[in-house]
Amino acid sequence: MNQRTHLGTTYLDIAKGAVETFMKLRSRDPASRADRYMLVNFEEVPFGIKAGWKESHATLMTELRNLQANGLTSIGQSLRTSFDLLNLNRLVTGIDNYGQGRNPFFLEPAIILAITDGNKLTSTGGVQDELHLPLTTPLPGSELTKEPFRWDQRLFALVLRIPGVSSVEPEPLGGVPSDDSPITPMCEVTGGRSYSVFSQRMLNQCLESLVQKIQSGVVINFEKTGPDPPPLEDAPVEPVKPGPQSWHCCHKLIYVRPNPKTGVPIGHWPIPEAFWPDQNSPTLPPRSAHPHVRFSCVDAEPMVIDKVPFDKYELEPSPLTQFILERKSHIPVFVCNSAKYSDLGQPFGYLKASTALNCVNLFVMPYNYPVLLPLLDDLIKVHKFKPTLQWRQSFENYLKTMPPYYIGSLKKALRIMGAPNLLADNMEYGLSYSVVSYLKKLSQQTKIEYDRLITSIGKKAPPDAGIKVRWRGGGAASLAQRREAPLPMELNPKEFQGFHLALINKEPYDVPRSHLLDQLSRMRRNILHTSTCTLRGHDSDQLHSVPIAQMGNYQDFLKAAPQPLRDADPEQPKRLHTFGNPSNSTRRYDSLWRRHDDRRADEFVTGTQNKGKRPGDSYNLSGGGPKRRRCMSPLLRLGRAYTPPVTPPASPRHSTGTAPRPKPASTKAFGSIEK
């Protein structure tokens, strides 16, 4: 990220400007008032989290400007940290609803924007060709989901490819292509994508596209099951390519619109789990981040009952939506293994084109709605909410095929219809006692981890401990042996075990390009023009060379200094440093300097600086009495012997303490001196 482009800026500068531009573009949307921004770099946890859940916008901007490009390209660890940071509070709020169906209206939509140069990925283990996220994480409950991300989190990457030399060829028009870097597959898995950026214009185009992609929704895998439908009669005959078609499998977003009255999404029915809950199971099987929804190309128009609620979600444009818009059909959807006695499961909704044929909607209905809706229609129209024994038996048979976690939603729907007493209040929801206890325990652990991480954000990484001393046994002669220093006959390997060589200053090993020649000269002088074999990383004059802007920065020096030893006698008063201007130390010195400035002001106004001065005519700083004049050193008086100065008696006019004070005009003229 430190490489320069033909614009004269580094990749890091472009990345910082891209973040600020993105935030400005996003602020145009009124919905951005509820946005929260976080900043994570490639440092280790928690030092890599520069802005988290509690940091303000001003803190984020300050940390953004202070970012530096150094260290390793551990983008896998950084992405895992970002996902864990987003997932930290989900178990506390319970929006994942483990083991009881997936509710699309319970979501915290988030996008992760990774800005990188697309070069090789480096880590402590070497250079990696593929992106791997760590499997271990301190986040409680991470084993409940197979992937580190969730279905409402998407990853987008801006891969900077701006050249260092300006190109004479015109930029290609059209969309921005995806990049072939290792981060691209990770983006596609989450439902996002990567952008290969070759110019500042393309970067601005990508940022505007990203702002448009900030939508409230969740990602679902749609996959076809069963045979393909017959071709349309009016459609032109086109050769069908062998193998799966593009609409057979789509990985797209469904938009979850907020309620205009409340501002939050509202729904009734969940998407079923991919397993049948067992009340005797002590644990929950892990779920995939994105639900795998199967659709069958059988046109089956469902029954519509006015009083039965349903949920409606719009699909993101894809080849599947184009296929459905051409067919204008009702396609049922399933989740495999959601039923007790069926591998495919029972339908929980259907896909249907809108009336205006401009989009495709996913309608989420009660589980196995082809059986339930006719029963409810008979209850309303035939039995007038007075069910017979036969109807109750049919309804009980339906409840046996429905996952138990649908009972709560079905109770609410029956209450809306006007039949609240069809379900007993003591029906089980399908989770065992051990699973419920485990989820409550995870919620408490997550709250503790959340508080711990929040308090650790903002702390600086500790300095390097130094170079660890290792015992290499009988190897080549060391530098000390070459100097013929006396050494013991046998060295104990355990004597220096755990020792570290301190790193006084790492700057000589990180030399800017403009200082390379000077550094080579110093290294050559150290190697060739020294009488001893002790090598130094600094010249003697360089140790004491400090920029003028940093000469008065004594507080930072104190912070970097090692911790002093404990005083042997704690009752002795601590000695304060006398660094800096004495006028800032105590009030006594402040008053002395101000009186001295007043005297200088009197002399300047009255014009008596050098006229007829006698040794005893000086003002005494204490208010009266003579003042001893400071004499020159005898070493500077060549040819004269040194004699102590004779102090004459004080003038009566001055001893009375009625010396004339300067006029107000003089104090105004030198008001800046007092400050």
PDB file of N, CA and C in Angstrom, residues 6-95:
ATOM      1  N   HIS A   6       0.746   7.107 -10.558  1.00  0.00           N
ATOM      2  CA  HIS A   6       1.111   8.219 -11.432  1.00  0.00           C
ATOM      3  C   HIS A   6       0.462   9.531 -10.985  1.00  0.00           C
ATOM      4  N   LEU A   7      -0.470   9.460 -10.044  1.00  0.00           N
ATOM      5  CA  LEU A   7      -1.083  10.672  -9.500  1.00  0.00           C
ATOM      6  C   LEU A   7      -0.219  11.327  -8.436  1.00  0.00           C
ATOM      7  N   GLY A   8       0.851  10.654  -8.009  1.00  0.00           N
ATOM      8  CA  GLY A   8       1.722  11.192  -6.980  1.00  0.00           C
ATOM      9  C   GLY A   8       1.349  10.794  -5.575  1.00  0.00           C
ATOM     10  N   THR A   9       0.289  10.019  -5.416  1.00  0.00           N
ATOM     11  CA  THR A   9      -0.162   9.578  -4.098  1.00  0.00           C
ATOM     12  C   THR A   9       0.062   8.076  -3.962  1.00  0.00           C
ATOM     13  N   THR A  10       0.130   7.614  -2.723  1.00  0.00           N
ATOM     14  CA  THR A  10       0.282   6.190  -2.470  1.00  0.00           C
ATOM     15  C   THR A  10      -1.082   5.502  -2.461  1.00  0.00           C
ATOM     16  N   TYR A  11      -1.048   4.186  -2.519  1.00  0.00           N
ATOM     17  CA  TYR A  11      -2.295   3.424  -2.417  1.00  0.00           C
ATOM     18  C   TYR A  11      -2.997   3.690  -1.089  1.00  0.00           C
ATOM     19  N   LEU A  12      -2.209   3.882  -0.035  1.00  0.00           N
ATOM     20  CA  LEU A  12      -2.812   4.139   1.270  1.00  0.00           C
ATOM     21  C   LEU A  12      -3.553   5.473   1.275  1.00  0.00           C
ATOM     22  N   ASP A  13      -2.980   6.486   0.627  1.00  0.00           N
ATOM     23  CA  ASP A  13      -3.673   7.775   0.532  1.00  0.00           C
ATOM     24  C   ASP A  13      -4.974   7.641  -0.260  1.00  0.00           C
ATOM     25  N   ILE A  14      -4.930   6.863  -1.330  1.00  0.00           N
ATOM     26  CA  ILE A  14      -6.139   6.662  -2.131  1.00  0.00           C
ATOM     27  C   ILE A  14      -7.193   5.911  -1.324  1.00  0.00           C
ATOM     28  N   ALA A  15      -6.759   4.933  -0.523  1.00  0.00           N
ATOM     29  CA  ALA A  15      -7.715   4.176   0.296  1.00  0.00           C
ATOM     30  C   ALA A  15      -8.376   5.076   1.340  1.00  0.00           C
ATOM     31  N   LYS A  16      -7.595   5.935   1.973  1.00  0.00           N
ATOM     32  CA  LYS A  16      -8.180   6.852   2.959  1.00  0.00           C
ATOM     33  C   LYS A  16      -9.179   7.800   2.304  1.00  0.00           C
ATOM     34  N   GLY A  17      -8.825   8.314   1.134  1.00  0.00           N
ATOM     35  CA  GLY A  17      -9.764   9.186   0.427  1.00  0.00           C
ATOM     36  C   GLY A  17     -11.009   8.448  -0.023  1.00  0.00           C
ATOM     37  N   ALA A  18     -10.873   7.160  -0.377  1.00  0.00           N
ATOM     38  CA  ALA A  18     -12.038   6.378  -0.792  1.00  0.00           C
ATOM     39  C   ALA A  18     -13.014   6.199   0.362  1.00  0.00           C
ATOM     40  N   VAL A  19     -12.498   5.974   1.561  1.00  0.00           N
ATOM     41  CA  VAL A  19     -13.382   5.821   2.720  1.00  0.00           C
ATOM     42  C   VAL A  19     -14.149   7.119   2.987  1.00  0.00           C
ATOM     43  N   GLU A  20     -13.467   8.243   2.934  1.00  0.00           N
ATOM     44  CA  GLU A  20     -14.148   9.515   3.170  1.00  0.00           C
ATOM     45  C   GLU A  20     -15.180   9.801   2.086  1.00  0.00           C
ATOM     46  N   THR A  21     -14.842   9.481   0.829  1.00  0.00           N
ATOM     47  CA  THR A  21     -15.803   9.699  -0.260  1.00  0.00           C
ATOM     48  C   THR A  21     -17.019   8.796  -0.098  1.00  0.00           C
ATOM     49  N   PHE A  22     -16.798   7.554   0.298  1.00  0.00           N
ATOM     50  CA  PHE A  22     -17.913   6.632   0.504  1.00  0.00           C
ATOM     51  C   PHE A  22     -18.858   7.151   1.593  1.00  0.00           C
ATOM     52  N   MET A  23     -18.307   7.654   2.661  1.00  0.00           N
ATOM     53  CA  MET A  23     -19.151   8.156   3.748  1.00  0.00           C
ATOM     54  C   MET A  23     -19.927   9.399   3.320  1.00  0.00           C
ATOM     55  N   LYS A  24     -19.321  10.243   2.489  1.00  0.00           N
ATOM     56  CA  LYS A  24     -20.043  11.428   1.998  1.00  0.00           C
ATOM     57  C   LYS A  24     -21.184  11.029   1.068  1.00  0.00           C
ATOM     58  N   LEU A  25     -20.931  10.057   0.184  1.00  0.00           N
ATOM     59  CA  LEU A  25     -21.991   9.608  -0.719  1.00  0.00           C
ATOM     60  C   LEU A  25     -23.125   8.944   0.054  1.00  0.00           C
ATOM     61  N   ARG A  26     -22.771   8.189   1.075  1.00  0.00           N
ATOM     62  CA  ARG A  26     -23.790   7.499   1.865  1.00  0.00           C
ATOM     63  C   ARG A  26     -24.627   8.486   2.673  1.00  0.00           C
ATOM     64  N   SER A  27     -24.034   9.592   3.098  1.00  0.00           N
ATOM     65  CA  SER A  27     -24.758  10.559   3.928  1.00  0.00           C
ATOM     66  C   SER A  27     -25.902  11.233   3.187  1.00  0.00           C
ATOM     67  N   ARG A  28     -25.968  11.105   1.866  1.00  0.00           N
ATOM     68  CA  ARG A  28     -27.078  11.697   1.118  1.00  0.00           C
ATOM     69  C   ARG A  28     -28.388  10.956   1.366  1.00  0.00           C
ATOM     70  N   ASP A  29     -28.296   9.691   1.773  1.00  0.00           N
ATOM     71  CA  ASP A  29     -29.493   8.895   2.028  1.00  0.00           C
ATOM     72  C   ASP A  29     -29.994   9.187   3.439  1.00  0.00           C
ATOM     73  N   PRO A  30     -31.287   9.524   3.611  1.00  0.00           N
ATOM     74  CA  PRO A  30     -31.789   9.762   4.980  1.00  0.00           C
ATOM     75  C   PRO A  30     -31.647   8.553   5.893  1.00  0.00           C
ATOM     76  N   ALA A  31     -31.625   7.337   5.321  1.00  0.00           N
ATOM     77  CA  ALA A  31     -31.481   6.146   6.150  1.00  0.00           C
ATOM     78  C   ALA A  31     -30.099   6.011   6.761  1.00  0.00           C
ATOM     79  N   SER A  32     -29.133   6.844   6.334  1.00  0.00           N
ATOM     80  CA  SER A  32     -27.767   6.743   6.859  1.00  0.00           C
ATOM     81  C   SER A  32     -27.639   7.274   8.278  1.00  0.00           C
ATOM     82  N   ARG A  33     -28.699   7.867   8.828  1.00  0.00           N
ATOM     83  CA  ARG A  33     -28.602   8.377  10.199  1.00  0.00           C
ATOM     84  C   ARG A  33     -28.387   7.258  11.204  1.00  0.00           C
ATOM     85  N   ALA A  34     -28.836   6.072  10.885  1.00  0.00           N
ATOM     86  CA  ALA A  34     -28.662   4.938  11.798  1.00  0.00           C
ATOM     87  C   ALA A  34     -27.415   4.121  11.481  1.00  0.00           C
ATOM     88  N   ASP A  35     -26.566   4.594  10.570  1.00  0.00           N
ATOM     89  CA  ASP A  35     -25.366   3.845  10.198  1.00  0.00           C
ATOM     90  C   ASP A  35     -24.337   3.879  11.326  1.00  0.00           C
ATOM     91  N   ARG A  36     -23.537   2.835  11.398  1.00  0.00           N
ATOM     92  CA  ARG A  36     -22.414   2.760  12.327  1.00  0.00           C
ATOM     93  C   ARG A  36     -21.211   2.254  11.550  1.00  0.00           C
ATOM     94  N   TYR A  37     -20.091   2.954  11.684  1.00  0.00           N
ATOM     95  CA  TYR A  37     -18.873   2.603  10.957  1.00  0.00           C
ATOM     96  C   TYR A  37     -17.836   2.046  11.931  1.00  0.00           C
ATOM     97  N   MET A  38     -17.108   1.032  11.459  1.00  0.00           N
ATOM     98  CA  MET A  38     -16.017   0.441  12.221  1.00  0.00           C
ATOM     99  C   MET A  38     -14.784   0.379  11.338  1.00  0.00           C
ATOM    100  N   LEU A  39     -13.630   0.390  11.970  1.00  0.00           N
ATOM    101  CA  LEU A  39     -12.354   0.411  11.246  1.00  0.00           C
ATOM    102  C   LEU A  39     -11.449  -0.667  11.818  1.00  0.00           C
ATOM    103  N   VAL A  40     -10.963  -1.561  10.935  1.00  0.00           N
ATOM    104  CA  VAL A  40     -10.100  -2.676  11.328  1.00  0.00           C
ATOM    105  C   VAL A  40      -8.934  -2.733  10.351  1.00  0.00           C
ATOM    106  N   ASN A  41      -7.709  -2.907  10.883  1.00  0.00           N
ATOM    107  CA  ASN A  41      -6.554  -3.088  10.010  1.00  0.00           C
ATOM    108  C   ASN A  41      -5.948  -4.467  10.260  1.00  0.00           C
ATOM    109  N   PHE A  42      -4.710  -4.679   9.811  1.00  0.00           N
ATOM    110  CA  PHE A  42      -4.123  -6.017   9.808  1.00  0.00           C
ATOM    111  C   PHE A  42      -3.348  -6.327  11.085  1.00  0.00           C
ATOM    112  N   GLU A  43      -3.440  -5.526  12.109  1.00  0.00           N
ATOM    113  CA  GLU A  43      -2.768  -5.844  13.361  1.00  0.00           C
ATOM    114  C   GLU A  43      -3.527  -6.947  14.095  1.00  0.00           C
ATOM    115  N   GLU A  44      -2.887  -7.470  15.135  1.00  0.00           N
ATOM    116  CA  GLU A  44      -3.518  -8.525  15.910  1.00  0.00           C
ATOM    117  C   GLU A  44      -4.618  -7.951  16.794  1.00  0.00           C
ATOM    118  N   VAL A  45      -5.528  -8.844  17.197  1.00  0.00           N
ATOM    119  CA  VAL A  45      -6.638  -8.452  18.063  1.00  0.00           C
ATOM    120  C   VAL A  45      -6.088  -8.199  19.465  1.00  0.00           C
ATOM    121  N   PRO A  46      -6.505  -7.152  20.170  1.00  0.00           N
ATOM    122  CA  PRO A  46      -7.515  -6.156  19.778  1.00  0.00           C
ATOM    123  C   PRO A  46      -6.932  -4.889  19.197  1.00  0.00           C
ATOM    124  N   PHE A  47      -5.583  -4.882  18.960  1.00  0.00           N
ATOM    125  CA  PHE A  47      -4.942  -3.652  18.513  1.00  0.00           C
ATOM    126  C   PHE A  47      -5.341  -3.300  17.084  1.00  0.00           C
ATOM    127  N   GLY A  48      -5.788  -4.295  16.303  1.00  0.00           N
ATOM    128  CA  GLY A  48      -6.209  -4.005  14.945  1.00  0.00           C
ATOM    129  C   GLY A  48      -7.574  -3.363  14.843  1.00  0.00           C
ATOM    130  N   ILE A  49      -8.355  -3.369  15.914  1.00  0.00           N
ATOM    131  CA  ILE A  49      -9.677  -2.728  15.905  1.00  0.00           C
ATOM    132  C   ILE A  49      -9.487  -1.269  16.291  1.00  0.00           C
ATOM    133  N   LYS A  50      -9.508  -0.399  15.327  1.00  0.00           N
ATOM    134  CA  LYS A  50      -9.294   1.023  15.575  1.00  0.00           C
ATOM    135  C   LYS A  50     -10.577   1.737  15.987  1.00  0.00           C
ATOM    136  N   ALA A  51     -11.704   1.281  15.507  1.00  0.00           N
ATOM    137  CA  ALA A  51     -13.000   1.861  15.887  1.00  0.00           C
ATOM    138  C   ALA A  51     -14.021   0.736  15.886  1.00  0.00           C
ATOM    139  N   GLY A  52     -14.719   0.563  17.000  1.00  0.00           N
ATOM    140  CA  GLY A  52     -15.675  -0.526  17.136  1.00  0.00           C
ATOM    141  C   GLY A  52     -17.080  -0.043  17.411  1.00  0.00           C
ATOM    142  N   TRP A  53     -17.758  -0.723  18.354  1.00  0.00           N
ATOM    143  CA  TRP A  53     -19.164  -0.437  18.618  1.00  0.00           C
ATOM    144  C   TRP A  53     -19.363   0.887  19.343  1.00  0.00           C
ATOM    145  N   LYS A  54     -18.422   1.305  20.167  1.00  0.00           N
ATOM    146  CA  LYS A  54     -18.633   2.471  21.026  1.00  0.00           C
ATOM    147  C   LYS A  54     -17.900   3.725  20.553  1.00  0.00           C
ATOM    148  N   GLU A  55     -16.966   3.611  19.616  1.00  0.00           N
ATOM    149  CA  GLU A  55     -16.166   4.761  19.211  1.00  0.00           C
ATOM    150  C   GLU A  55     -16.998   5.735  18.371  1.00  0.00           C
ATOM    151  N   SER A  56     -16.713   7.013  18.536  1.00  0.00           N
ATOM    152  CA  SER A  56     -17.450   8.058  17.831  1.00  0.00           C
ATOM    153  C   SER A  56     -16.925   8.214  16.410  1.00  0.00           C
ATOM    154  N   HIS A  57     -17.645   9.021  15.646  1.00  0.00           N
ATOM    155  CA  HIS A  57     -17.230   9.288  14.267  1.00  0.00           C
ATOM    156  C   HIS A  57     -15.908  10.048  14.232  1.00  0.00           C
ATOM    157  N   ALA A  58     -15.707  10.961  15.178  1.00  0.00           N
ATOM    158  CA  ALA A  58     -14.448  11.720  15.223  1.00  0.00           C
ATOM    159  C   ALA A  58     -13.272  10.782  15.509  1.00  0.00           C
ATOM    160  N   THR A  59     -13.456   9.808  16.397  1.00  0.00           N
ATOM    161  CA  THR A  59     -12.388   8.844  16.680  1.00  0.00           C
ATOM    162  C   THR A  59     -12.066   8.018  15.443  1.00  0.00           C
ATOM    163  N   LEU A  60     -13.095   7.605  14.714  1.00  0.00           N
ATOM    164  CA  LEU A  60     -12.857   6.827  13.495  1.00  0.00           C
ATOM    165  C   LEU A  60     -12.060   7.624  12.477  1.00  0.00           C
ATOM    166  N   MET A  61     -12.401   8.892  12.278  1.00  0.00           N
ATOM    167  CA  MET A  61     -11.686   9.706  11.296  1.00  0.00           C
ATOM    168  C   MET A  61     -10.246   9.942  11.737  1.00  0.00           C
ATOM    169  N   THR A  62     -10.022  10.122  13.031  1.00  0.00           N
ATOM    170  CA  THR A  62      -8.656  10.310  13.518  1.00  0.00           C
ATOM    171  C   THR A  62      -7.826   9.056  13.300  1.00  0.00           C
ATOM    172  N   GLU A  63      -8.378   7.899  13.622  1.00  0.00           N
ATOM    173  CA  GLU A  63      -7.650   6.648  13.407  1.00  0.00           C
ATOM    174  C   GLU A  63      -7.424   6.378  11.922  1.00  0.00           C
ATOM    175  N   LEU A  64      -8.377   6.783  11.097  1.00  0.00           N
ATOM    176  CA  LEU A  64      -8.212   6.600   9.652  1.00  0.00           C
ATOM    177  C   LEU A  64      -7.036   7.416   9.133  1.00  0.00           C
ATOM    178  N   ARG A  65      -6.910   8.666   9.577  1.00  0.00           N
ATOM    179  CA  ARG A  65      -5.800   9.507   9.119  1.00  0.00           C
ATOM    180  C   ARG A  65      -4.461   9.020   9.659  1.00  0.00           C
ATOM    181  N   ASN A  66      -4.456   8.343  10.794  1.00  0.00           N
ATOM    182  CA  ASN A  66      -3.205   7.889  11.396  1.00  0.00           C
ATOM    183  C   ASN A  66      -2.779   6.503  10.930  1.00  0.00           C
ATOM    184  N   LEU A  67      -3.542   5.887  10.040  1.00  0.00           N
ATOM    185  CA  LEU A  67      -3.171   4.549   9.572  1.00  0.00           C
ATOM    186  C   LEU A  67      -1.853   4.579   8.809  1.00  0.00           C
ATOM    187  N   GLN A  68      -1.057   3.541   9.015  1.00  0.00           N
ATOM    188  CA  GLN A  68       0.209   3.373   8.306  1.00  0.00           C
ATOM    189  C   GLN A  68       0.267   1.966   7.738  1.00  0.00           C
ATOM    190  N   ALA A  69       0.941   1.853   6.595  1.00  0.00           N
ATOM    191  CA  ALA A  69       1.062   0.555   5.924  1.00  0.00           C
ATOM    192  C   ALA A  69       2.372  -0.093   6.335  1.00  0.00           C
ATOM    193  N   ASN A  70       2.304  -1.009   7.289  1.00  0.00           N
ATOM    194  CA  ASN A  70       3.474  -1.768   7.700  1.00  0.00           C
ATOM    195  C   ASN A  70       3.008  -3.126   8.214  1.00  0.00           C
ATOM    196  N   GLY A  71       3.942  -4.022   8.410  1.00  0.00           N
ATOM    197  CA  GLY A  71       3.595  -5.348   8.897  1.00  0.00           C
ATOM    198  C   GLY A  71       3.256  -6.305   7.761  1.00  0.00           C
ATOM    199  N   LEU A  72       2.568  -7.383   8.137  1.00  0.00           N
ATOM    200  CA  LEU A  72       2.222  -8.450   7.200  1.00  0.00           C
ATOM    201  C   LEU A  72       0.831  -8.251   6.622  1.00  0.00           C
ATOM    202  N   THR A  73       0.576  -8.911   5.481  1.00  0.00           N
ATOM    203  CA  THR A  73      -0.729  -8.834   4.827  1.00  0.00           C
ATOM    204  C   THR A  73      -1.580  -9.998   5.307  1.00  0.00           C
ATOM    205  N   SER A  74      -1.938  -9.981   6.567  1.00  0.00           N
ATOM    206  CA  SER A  74      -2.750 -11.054   7.160  1.00  0.00           C
ATOM    207  C   SER A  74      -4.224 -10.716   7.012  1.00  0.00           C
ATOM    208  N   ILE A  75      -4.688 -10.715   5.769  1.00  0.00           N
ATOM    209  CA  ILE A  75      -6.059 -10.295   5.502  1.00  0.00           C
ATOM    210  C   ILE A  75      -7.060 -11.330   6.007  1.00  0.00           C
ATOM    211  N   GLY A  76      -6.670 -12.603   6.079  1.00  0.00           N
ATOM    212  CA  GLY A  76      -7.582 -13.620   6.608  1.00  0.00           C
ATOM    213  C   GLY A  76      -7.908 -13.372   8.074  1.00  0.00           C
ATOM    214  N   GLN A  77      -6.886 -13.092   8.872  1.00  0.00           N
ATOM    215  CA  GLN A  77      -7.117 -12.800  10.285  1.00  0.00           C
ATOM    216  C   GLN A  77      -7.918 -11.522  10.452  1.00  0.00           C
ATOM    217  N   SER A  78      -7.671 -10.529   9.604  1.00  0.00           N
ATOM    218  CA  SER A  78      -8.401  -9.265   9.695  1.00  0.00           C
ATOM    219  C   SER A  78      -9.880  -9.450   9.368  1.00  0.00           C
ATOM    220  N   LEU A  79     -10.191 -10.252   8.357  1.00  0.00           N
ATOM    221  CA  LEU A  79     -11.590 -10.507   8.023  1.00  0.00           C
ATOM    222  C   LEU A  79     -12.284 -11.288   9.133  1.00  0.00           C
ATOM    223  N   ARG A  80     -11.575 -12.244   9.715  1.00  0.00           N
ATOM    224  CA  ARG A  80     -12.169 -12.992  10.824  1.00  0.00           C
ATOM    225  C   ARG A  80     -12.452 -12.058  11.999  1.00  0.00           C
ATOM    226  N   THR A  81     -11.556 -11.133  12.268  1.00  0.00           N
ATOM    227  CA  THR A  81     -11.787 -10.152  13.331  1.00  0.00           C
ATOM    228  C   THR A  81     -12.994  -9.285  13.021  1.00  0.00           C
ATOM    229  N   SER A  82     -13.156  -8.899  11.767  1.00  0.00           N
ATOM    230  CA  SER A  82     -14.294  -8.060  11.385  1.00  0.00           C
ATOM    231  C   SER A  82     -15.607  -8.807  11.564  1.00  0.00           C
ATOM    232  N   PHE A  83     -15.658 -10.064  11.127  1.00  0.00           N
ATOM    233  CA  PHE A  83     -16.888 -10.842  11.294  1.00  0.00           C
ATOM    234  C   PHE A  83     -17.200 -11.087  12.773  1.00  0.00           C
ATOM    235  N   ASP A  84     -16.175 -11.403  13.561  1.00  0.00           N
ATOM    236  CA  ASP A  84     -16.408 -11.615  14.993  1.00  0.00           C
ATOM    237  C   ASP A  84     -16.891 -10.339  15.664  1.00  0.00           C
ATOM    238  N   LEU A  85     -16.379  -9.205  15.225  1.00  0.00           N
ATOM    239  CA  LEU A  85     -16.820  -7.937  15.800  1.00  0.00           C
ATOM    240  C   LEU A  85     -18.290  -7.675  15.487  1.00  0.00           C
ATOM    241  N   LEU A  86     -18.716  -8.022  14.276  1.00  0.00           N
ATOM    242  CA  LEU A  86     -20.118  -7.844  13.916  1.00  0.00           C
ATOM    243  C   LEU A  86     -21.022  -8.854  14.627  1.00  0.00           C
ATOM    244  N   ASN A  87     -20.508 -10.058  14.840  1.00  0.00           N
ATOM    245  CA  ASN A  87     -21.325 -11.111  15.450  1.00  0.00           C
ATOM    246  C   ASN A  87     -21.291 -11.098  16.970  1.00  0.00           C
ATOM    247  N   LEU A  88     -20.596 -10.144  17.543  1.00  0.00           N
ATOM    248  CA  LEU A  88     -20.374 -10.154  18.983  1.00  0.00           C
ATOM    249  C   LEU A  88     -21.666 -10.043  19.776  1.00  0.00           C
ATOM    250  N   ASN A  89     -22.605  -9.304  19.259  1.00  0.00           N
ATOM    251  CA  ASN A  89     -23.812  -9.009  20.031  1.00  0.00           C
ATOM    252  C   ASN A  89     -25.034  -9.784  19.552  1.00  0.00           C
ATOM    253  N   ARG A  90     -24.866 -10.687  18.590  1.00  0.00           N
ATOM    254  CA  ARG A  90     -26.024 -11.362  18.009  1.00  0.00           C
ATOM    255  C   ARG A  90     -26.634 -12.379  18.966  1.00  0.00           C
ATOM    256  N   LEU A  91     -25.808 -13.064  19.741  1.00  0.00           N
ATOM    257  CA  LEU A  91     -26.358 -14.029  20.692  1.00  0.00           C
ATOM    258  C   LEU A  91     -27.064 -13.336  21.851  1.00  0.00           C
ATOM    259  N   VAL A  92     -26.648 -12.115  22.166  1.00  0.00           N
ATOM    260  CA  VAL A  92     -27.314 -11.373  23.238  1.00  0.00           C
ATOM    261  C   VAL A  92     -28.701 -10.937  22.784  1.00  0.00           C
ATOM    262  N   THR A  93     -28.801 -10.432  21.557  1.00  0.00           N
ATOM    263  CA  THR A  93     -30.100  -9.993  21.032  1.00  0.00           C
ATOM    264  C   THR A  93     -30.950 -11.164  20.560  1.00  0.00           C
ATOM    265  N   GLY A  94     -30.324 -12.315  20.201  1.00  0.00           N
ATOM    266  CA  GLY A  94     -31.084 -13.486  19.781  1.00  0.00           C
ATOM    267  C   GLY A  94     -31.636 -13.423  18.380  1.00  0.00           C
ATOM    268  N   ILE A  95     -31.036 -12.609  17.487  1.00  0.00           N
ATOM    269  CA  ILE A  95     -31.610 -12.471  16.149  1.00  0.00           C
ATOM    270  C   ILE A  95     -31.325 -13.683  15.269  1.00  0.00           C
TER     271      ILE A  95
END
